[in-house]
Short mmCIF file of C-alpha atoms in Angstrom, two decimals:
data_model
loop_
_atom_site.label_atom_id
_atom_site.label_comp_id
_atom_site.label_asym_id
_atom_site.label_seq_id
_atom_site.Cartn_x
_atom_site.Cartn_y
_atom_site.Cartn_z
CA MET T 1 99.01 91.60 152.97
CA ARG T 2 96.09 93.27 151.24
CA PHE T 3 97.40 92.91 147.67
CA PRO T 4 98.11 89.13 147.84
CA PHE T 5 94.59 88.59 149.19
CA GLN T 6 93.07 90.66 146.40
CA LYS T 7 95.10 88.82 143.79
CA ALA T 8 94.12 85.44 145.22
CA PHE T 9 90.47 86.50 145.18
CA LEU T 10 90.74 87.65 141.57
CA LEU T 11 92.37 84.41 140.43
CA CYS T 12 89.72 82.36 142.24
CA ALA T 13 87.01 84.39 140.52
CA MET T 14 88.64 83.80 137.14
CA THR T 15 88.78 80.07 137.84
CA ALA T 16 85.11 80.03 138.82
CA MET T 17 84.15 81.80 135.58
CA GLY T 18 86.36 79.53 133.49
CA LEU T 19 89.80 80.44 132.21
CA GLY T 20 88.67 79.66 128.67
CA SER T 21 86.14 82.49 128.56
CA ALA T 22 86.99 86.06 127.68
CA ARG T 23 83.40 87.21 128.13
CA ALA T 24 84.27 88.56 131.57
CA GLN T 25 87.53 90.42 131.15
CA TYR T 26 89.74 91.04 134.13
CA ALA T 27 90.24 94.78 134.41
CA GLY T 28 93.72 95.64 135.56
CA HIS T 29 94.88 92.02 135.51
CA VAL T 30 97.78 91.72 133.10
CA SER T 31 98.70 88.71 131.00
CA SER T 32 102.26 88.80 129.69
CA TYR T 33 104.75 86.73 127.74
CA VAL T 34 108.36 87.20 126.69
CA MET T 35 110.17 84.91 124.29
CA ASP T 36 113.41 84.72 122.33
CA ALA T 37 112.24 85.25 118.76
CA LYS T 38 114.96 83.07 117.24
CA THR T 39 114.96 80.09 119.60
CA GLY T 40 111.41 80.24 120.90
CA ALA T 41 112.69 80.02 124.47
CA VAL T 42 110.18 81.38 126.99
CA LEU T 43 111.86 83.92 129.27
CA SER T 44 108.82 84.89 131.36
CA GLN T 45 105.06 84.49 131.37
CA THR T 46 102.08 85.44 133.50
CA ASP T 47 98.65 83.97 132.72
CA ALA T 48 99.86 83.65 129.14
CA ASP T 49 97.15 81.12 128.22
CA LEU T 50 94.27 83.14 129.65
CA GLN T 51 91.90 84.03 126.83
CA ARG T 52 91.61 87.79 126.36
CA TYR T 53 90.10 90.20 123.86
CA PRO T 54 92.86 91.11 121.37
CA ALA T 55 91.53 94.56 120.36
CA SER T 56 93.74 95.94 117.57
CA LEU T 57 96.35 93.22 118.05
CA THR T 58 93.94 91.37 115.75
CA LYS T 59 95.40 93.38 112.90
CA LEU T 60 98.62 91.35 113.12
CA MET T 61 96.77 88.41 111.58
CA THR T 62 95.22 90.68 108.95
CA LEU T 63 98.75 91.77 108.10
CA TYR T 64 100.03 88.18 108.15
CA LEU T 65 97.49 87.14 105.53
CA THR T 66 98.22 90.28 103.50
CA PHE T 67 101.95 89.53 103.52
CA ARG T 68 101.29 85.91 102.58
CA ALA T 69 99.12 86.94 99.64
CA LEU T 70 101.91 89.32 98.54
CA GLU T 71 104.51 86.58 98.81
CA ALA T 72 102.29 84.25 96.78
CA HIS T 73 101.91 86.95 94.09
CA GLN T 74 98.14 86.92 94.53
CA ILE T 75 98.19 90.69 95.09
CA THR T 76 100.71 93.52 94.70
CA LEU T 77 101.62 96.47 96.90
CA ASP T 78 100.24 98.98 94.39
CA GLU T 79 97.04 97.05 93.73
CA GLN T 80 93.86 99.06 94.33
CA VAL T 81 91.65 98.04 97.27
CA PRO T 82 88.01 99.18 96.98
CA VAL T 83 86.37 100.85 99.98
CA SER T 84 82.86 99.56 100.73
CA ILE T 85 80.21 101.31 102.79
CA HIS T 86 80.76 98.70 105.49
CA ALA T 87 84.49 99.47 105.65
CA SER T 88 83.91 103.21 105.70
CA ILE T 89 81.59 103.16 108.73
CA GLN T 90 83.94 101.24 111.02
CA ALA T 91 84.50 102.94 114.36
CA PRO T 92 87.73 104.85 115.11
CA SER T 93 90.66 104.67 114.88
CA LYS T 94 90.32 105.16 111.13
CA LEU T 95 91.75 106.88 108.09
CA GLY T 96 88.37 108.32 107.13
CA LEU T 97 88.02 106.26 103.96
CA VAL T 98 85.16 107.24 101.64
CA PRO T 99 82.96 104.53 100.13
CA GLY T 100 83.50 104.07 96.42
CA THR T 101 87.13 105.21 96.60
CA ARG T 102 90.25 103.05 96.64
CA LEU T 103 93.53 102.80 98.47
CA THR T 104 96.56 100.71 97.62
CA VAL T 105 97.51 97.55 99.48
CA GLU T 106 100.62 99.35 100.76
CA GLN T 107 98.54 102.27 102.05
CA GLY T 108 96.33 99.75 103.83
CA ILE T 109 99.36 98.12 105.45
CA LEU T 110 100.69 101.49 106.57
CA GLY T 111 97.28 102.49 107.89
CA LEU T 112 97.22 99.37 110.08
CA VAL T 113 100.74 99.61 111.49
CA THR T 114 100.65 103.36 112.21
CA LYS T 115 97.13 104.57 113.03
CA SER T 116 95.64 101.11 113.59
CA ALA T 117 92.92 102.12 111.15
CA ASN T 118 89.81 99.97 111.44
CA ASP T 119 88.41 101.09 108.08
CA ALA T 120 91.63 100.11 106.30
CA ALA T 121 91.69 96.75 108.10
CA CYS T 122 88.12 96.03 107.05
CA ALA T 123 88.86 97.04 103.44
CA LEU T 124 91.86 94.71 103.32
CA GLY T 125 89.81 91.93 104.90
CA GLU T 126 87.08 92.32 102.31
CA PHE T 127 89.63 92.43 99.52
CA LEU T 128 91.34 89.22 100.61
CA GLY T 129 88.04 87.57 101.56
CA GLY T 130 86.36 88.06 98.20
CA GLY T 131 84.17 90.90 99.47
CA ASP T 132 83.16 89.29 102.78
CA GLU T 133 84.90 90.21 106.04
CA VAL T 134 83.23 87.27 107.79
CA ARG T 135 84.81 84.88 105.28
CA PHE T 136 88.14 86.58 105.83
CA ALA T 137 87.80 86.13 109.60
CA GLN T 138 87.32 82.41 108.98
CA LEU T 139 90.57 82.40 107.01
CA MET T 140 92.23 84.25 109.89
CA THR T 141 91.15 81.58 112.36
CA GLN T 142 92.21 78.83 109.96
CA GLN T 143 95.65 80.41 109.64
CA ALA T 144 95.85 80.77 113.42
CA ARG T 145 95.34 77.03 113.81
CA ALA T 146 98.02 76.34 111.18
CA LEU T 147 100.47 78.45 113.19
CA GLY T 148 99.65 76.62 116.43
CA MET T 149 97.45 79.37 117.91
CA SER T 150 95.05 76.90 119.48
CA ASN T 151 93.30 79.35 121.82
CA THR T 152 92.54 82.05 119.25
CA THR T 153 89.37 82.77 117.29
CA PHE T 154 88.89 85.75 114.97
CA ARG T 155 85.58 87.35 114.00
CA ASN T 156 86.71 90.46 112.11
CA ALA T 157 89.80 92.00 110.53
CA SER T 158 90.16 94.98 112.84
CA GLY T 159 89.75 93.88 116.45
CA LEU T 160 86.57 95.84 117.05
CA PRO T 161 84.62 94.23 119.90
CA ASP T 162 83.10 90.81 119.40
CA PRO T 163 82.53 88.52 122.41
CA ASP T 164 83.72 85.50 120.42
CA GLN T 165 86.98 87.08 119.24
CA VAL T 166 89.60 85.86 121.72
CA THR T 167 93.28 85.09 121.93
CA THR T 168 96.10 84.72 124.45
CA ALA T 169 99.43 86.36 125.12
CA HIS T 170 101.16 83.11 124.16
CA ASP T 171 99.30 82.84 120.85
CA LEU T 172 100.05 86.45 119.92
CA ALA T 173 103.74 85.96 120.66
CA LEU T 174 103.69 82.96 118.34
CA LEU T 175 102.00 85.01 115.61
CA SER T 176 104.56 87.79 116.03
CA GLN T 177 107.40 85.28 115.80
CA HIS T 178 105.98 84.02 112.50
CA LEU T 179 105.50 87.54 111.14
CA ILE T 180 109.18 88.27 111.76
CA ALA T 181 110.51 84.91 110.53
CA ASP T 182 108.14 84.28 107.61
CA PHE T 183 108.13 87.77 106.10
CA PRO T 184 111.42 89.56 106.84
CA GLN T 185 110.97 91.51 103.59
CA TYR T 186 107.85 93.21 105.01
CA TYR T 187 108.77 93.53 108.68
CA HIS T 188 110.22 97.02 108.14
CA TYR T 189 106.68 98.40 107.86
CA PHE T 190 106.23 98.04 111.62
CA ASN T 191 109.05 100.52 112.23
CA VAL T 192 107.64 103.29 110.00
CA PRO T 193 107.30 106.43 112.17
CA SER T 194 104.63 107.99 109.93
CA PHE T 195 103.29 108.10 106.39
CA TYR T 196 101.41 110.59 104.26
CA PHE T 197 97.86 109.78 103.24
CA HIS T 198 95.84 112.26 101.22
CA ARG T 199 98.31 115.02 102.03
CA ARG T 200 98.22 114.56 105.78
CA MET T 201 100.78 112.90 108.03
CA VAL T 202 99.64 109.80 109.90
CA PRO T 203 101.97 109.12 112.88
CA ASN T 204 102.74 105.73 114.40
CA HIS T 205 100.88 105.00 117.66
CA ASP T 206 103.57 102.71 119.09
CA PRO T 207 105.37 104.51 121.96
CA MET T 208 108.04 101.82 122.31
CA LEU T 209 109.60 102.90 119.01
CA LYS T 210 110.43 106.22 120.67
CA ILE T 211 111.53 105.15 124.14
CA TYR T 212 113.14 101.71 123.95
CA ALA T 213 116.51 101.09 122.32
CA GLY T 214 116.27 98.33 119.72
CA ALA T 215 112.45 98.30 119.52
CA ASP T 216 111.26 98.03 115.91
CA GLY T 217 107.56 96.96 116.09
CA LEU T 218 104.89 95.47 116.37
CA LYS T 219 101.44 96.71 117.57
CA THR T 220 99.30 98.51 120.12
CA GLY T 221 95.66 97.80 120.94
CA TYR T 222 92.88 99.13 123.12
CA THR T 223 89.18 98.72 123.85
CA ASP T 224 87.35 99.28 127.12
CA LEU T 225 86.88 95.56 127.71
CA ALA T 226 90.29 94.44 126.46
CA GLY T 227 92.27 97.09 128.30
CA HIS T 228 95.54 98.38 126.94
CA ASN T 229 97.46 95.79 124.92
CA LEU T 230 100.94 95.93 123.43
CA ILE T 231 103.28 93.66 121.50
CA THR T 232 106.88 94.76 121.08
CA SER T 233 109.86 93.20 119.37
CA ALA T 234 113.31 94.55 120.13
CA GLN T 235 116.76 93.48 118.98
CA ARG T 236 120.03 94.08 120.78
CA GLY T 237 123.14 92.45 119.41
CA ASN T 238 122.19 89.02 118.09
CA VAL T 239 119.22 88.65 120.44
CA ARG T 240 115.68 89.52 119.43
CA LEU T 241 112.90 89.37 122.02
CA ILE T 242 109.13 89.49 121.63
CA GLY T 243 107.07 90.82 124.52
CA VAL T 244 103.30 90.77 124.97
CA VAL T 245 101.30 92.77 127.53
CA MET T 246 97.50 92.41 127.66
CA GLY T 247 94.93 94.04 129.91
CA SER T 248 97.01 96.88 131.31
CA PRO T 249 94.99 99.74 132.88
CA SER T 250 96.59 102.56 130.84
CA ASN T 251 98.92 103.34 127.94
CA THR T 252 101.58 104.54 130.34
CA ARG T 253 101.38 101.43 132.49
CA ARG T 254 101.55 99.04 129.54
CA SER T 255 104.69 100.77 128.22
CA MET T 256 106.36 100.67 131.64
CA GLU T 257 105.46 97.01 132.03
CA MET T 258 106.87 96.23 128.59
CA VAL T 259 110.11 98.06 129.40
CA ALA T 260 110.50 96.03 132.58
CA LEU T 261 109.74 92.71 130.85
CA LEU T 262 112.15 93.32 127.98
CA ASP T 263 114.88 94.59 130.30
CA ARG T 264 114.64 91.46 132.38
CA GLY T 265 114.54 89.28 129.26
CA PHE T 266 117.67 90.84 127.80
CA ALA T 267 119.42 90.53 131.16
CA ASP T 268 118.54 86.83 131.25
CA GLU T 269 120.08 86.51 127.77
CA GLY T 270 123.29 88.18 128.96
CA ILE T 271 122.66 91.51 127.21
CA ALA T 272 123.72 94.60 129.13
CA PRO T 273 120.97 97.17 129.83
CA GLN T 274 120.72 100.33 127.77
CA PRO T 275 119.31 103.71 128.78
CA LEU T 276 115.87 104.62 127.58
CA LEU T 277 115.50 106.93 124.63
CA HIS T 278 113.67 110.21 125.12
CA PRO T 279 110.75 110.65 122.72
CA ALA T 280 109.77 113.95 121.22
CA ALA T 281 107.43 115.02 123.98
CA PRO T 282 103.79 115.11 122.86
CA SER T 283 101.23 117.19 124.68
CA GLY T 284 100.55 115.86 128.16
CA VAL T 285 103.63 113.71 128.73
CA LEU T 286 104.15 112.10 132.10
CA MET T 287 107.33 111.49 134.03
CA ALA T 288 106.92 108.00 135.39
CA SER T 289 109.06 106.56 138.15
CA ALA T 290 110.46 103.14 137.44
CA ARG T 291 111.88 100.11 139.13
CA ARG T 292 114.17 97.37 137.91
CA ARG T 293 113.71 93.62 137.31
CA GLY T 294 110.03 93.09 137.10
CA HIS T 295 109.40 96.66 138.22
CA PHE T 296 110.04 100.03 136.62
CA ARG T 297 113.05 102.25 136.09
CA HIS T 298 113.27 105.97 136.81
CA GLY T 299 113.03 108.75 134.28
CA ILE T 300 110.74 107.33 131.62
CA LEU T 301 109.01 109.90 129.46
CA LEU T 302 105.74 108.42 128.31
CA ALA T 303 102.56 109.71 126.71
CA ALA T 304 99.62 110.41 128.98
CA SER T 305 97.35 107.50 129.84
CA ARG T 306 94.55 108.69 127.54
CA PRO T 307 93.88 105.91 125.00
CA MET T 308 95.59 106.55 121.70
CA GLU T 309 93.15 104.39 119.79
CA VAL T 310 89.45 103.93 120.38
CA ALA T 311 87.29 101.07 119.21
CA ASP T 312 83.55 101.00 119.75
CA ALA T 313 81.10 98.23 118.98
CA PRO T 314 80.39 97.99 115.25
CA THR T 315 77.05 99.34 114.14
CA ALA T 316 76.74 97.53 110.81
CA PRO T 317 75.53 93.95 110.32
CA ARG T 318 78.30 91.39 110.22
CA ARG T 319 77.28 90.07 106.77
CA TYR T 320 76.85 92.19 103.68
CA GLY T 321 77.03 92.09 99.91
CA ARG T 322 80.13 90.93 98.10
CA ILE T 323 82.35 93.36 96.27
CA SER T 324 81.65 92.26 92.74
CA HIS T 325 84.74 93.07 90.70
CA HIS T 326 87.77 93.15 92.94
CA GLY T 327 89.12 90.87 95.60
CA ALA T 328 91.50 88.01 96.10
CA ALA T 329 90.14 85.45 98.50
CA VAL T 330 92.92 83.23 99.78
CA ARG T 331 92.85 80.08 101.81
CA MET T 332 95.69 79.44 104.26
CA VAL T 333 96.21 75.75 104.92
CA SER T 334 99.60 75.56 106.60
CA ALA T 335 102.22 77.71 108.24
CA ARG T 336 104.29 77.89 105.06
CA HIS T 337 101.96 77.24 102.11
CA VAL T 338 99.12 79.09 100.45
CA VAL T 339 96.42 77.50 98.35
CA THR T 340 94.22 79.79 96.30
CA HIS T 341 90.55 79.43 97.25
CA LYS T 342 89.16 82.05 94.87
CA LYS T 343 90.98 84.74 93.01
CA ARG T 344 89.25 87.50 91.13
CA SER T 345 90.61 89.78 88.45
CA ARG T 346 92.94 92.50 89.60
CA HIS T 347 92.60 96.15 88.82
CA SER T 348 95.58 98.51 88.95
#
């Protein structure tokens, strides 16, 4: 009887503080959402409209706007993105970009989907925002509204902590659905296991790609206040599901919770269960017991609960000088159309 009482107390406390505020995050309290990516049918949800800190799940919108600019031929994959001082000093995870250097748009995309690199996200945000990450965050929020993400506000391109940057499990599932449906030509990036950058291999952080049959993206996220977040899309047969887990207490727990949610979702869609895949064991793997249908199954090999990505509060001011020669500011005004707000000369 102790757990139901504790849960009731927690929910009452959240109500007293206001469900619309993410300023007091709910450690260990998970918000989740599972939907059919093709039909939009909701298969399960728990506090899916509770506003939470997105952490690096923010980068999904940065990628959405990057893909839209590519589709609109405003930028190209091999176009050079300048690295500002502001981008270079972003907190980890990062590629270690050096101010005054450049990386390609494609390298930026790969840096976001694999290492969840905050410096690459900031550089892309500046590039698409005409040299101003704050302006880009405004475009992110504008695009969120166009997609129906009514409870989401963005303040930066990376997901580094900002008390006003909030979203919900429902909104992130909607964004993921649009990423898959609107840009199928770019979705394969989320399934890249690693890429080489400056002669070193950068591995993908997403554990679900290694353990769950049919999983092919999307994103992990973590900060101390947000907890451990995860969005996964998996396809089995003709059914594709999108699952969202926010606020889990550890990497291991969020992966186990995602496995359980997707298993139950596929079962509800009439898809037979499949055994888990065994990842190449990294240092410090855990054998986690598991239960079925809303619980966890046995024999899951998962990485240790140490956070795989770290995001600290930014140390630089939120406004800074514009990059003078390169950038392609874009304005997103609907879910399917792009109107150019300002477009500067390209440099290849």
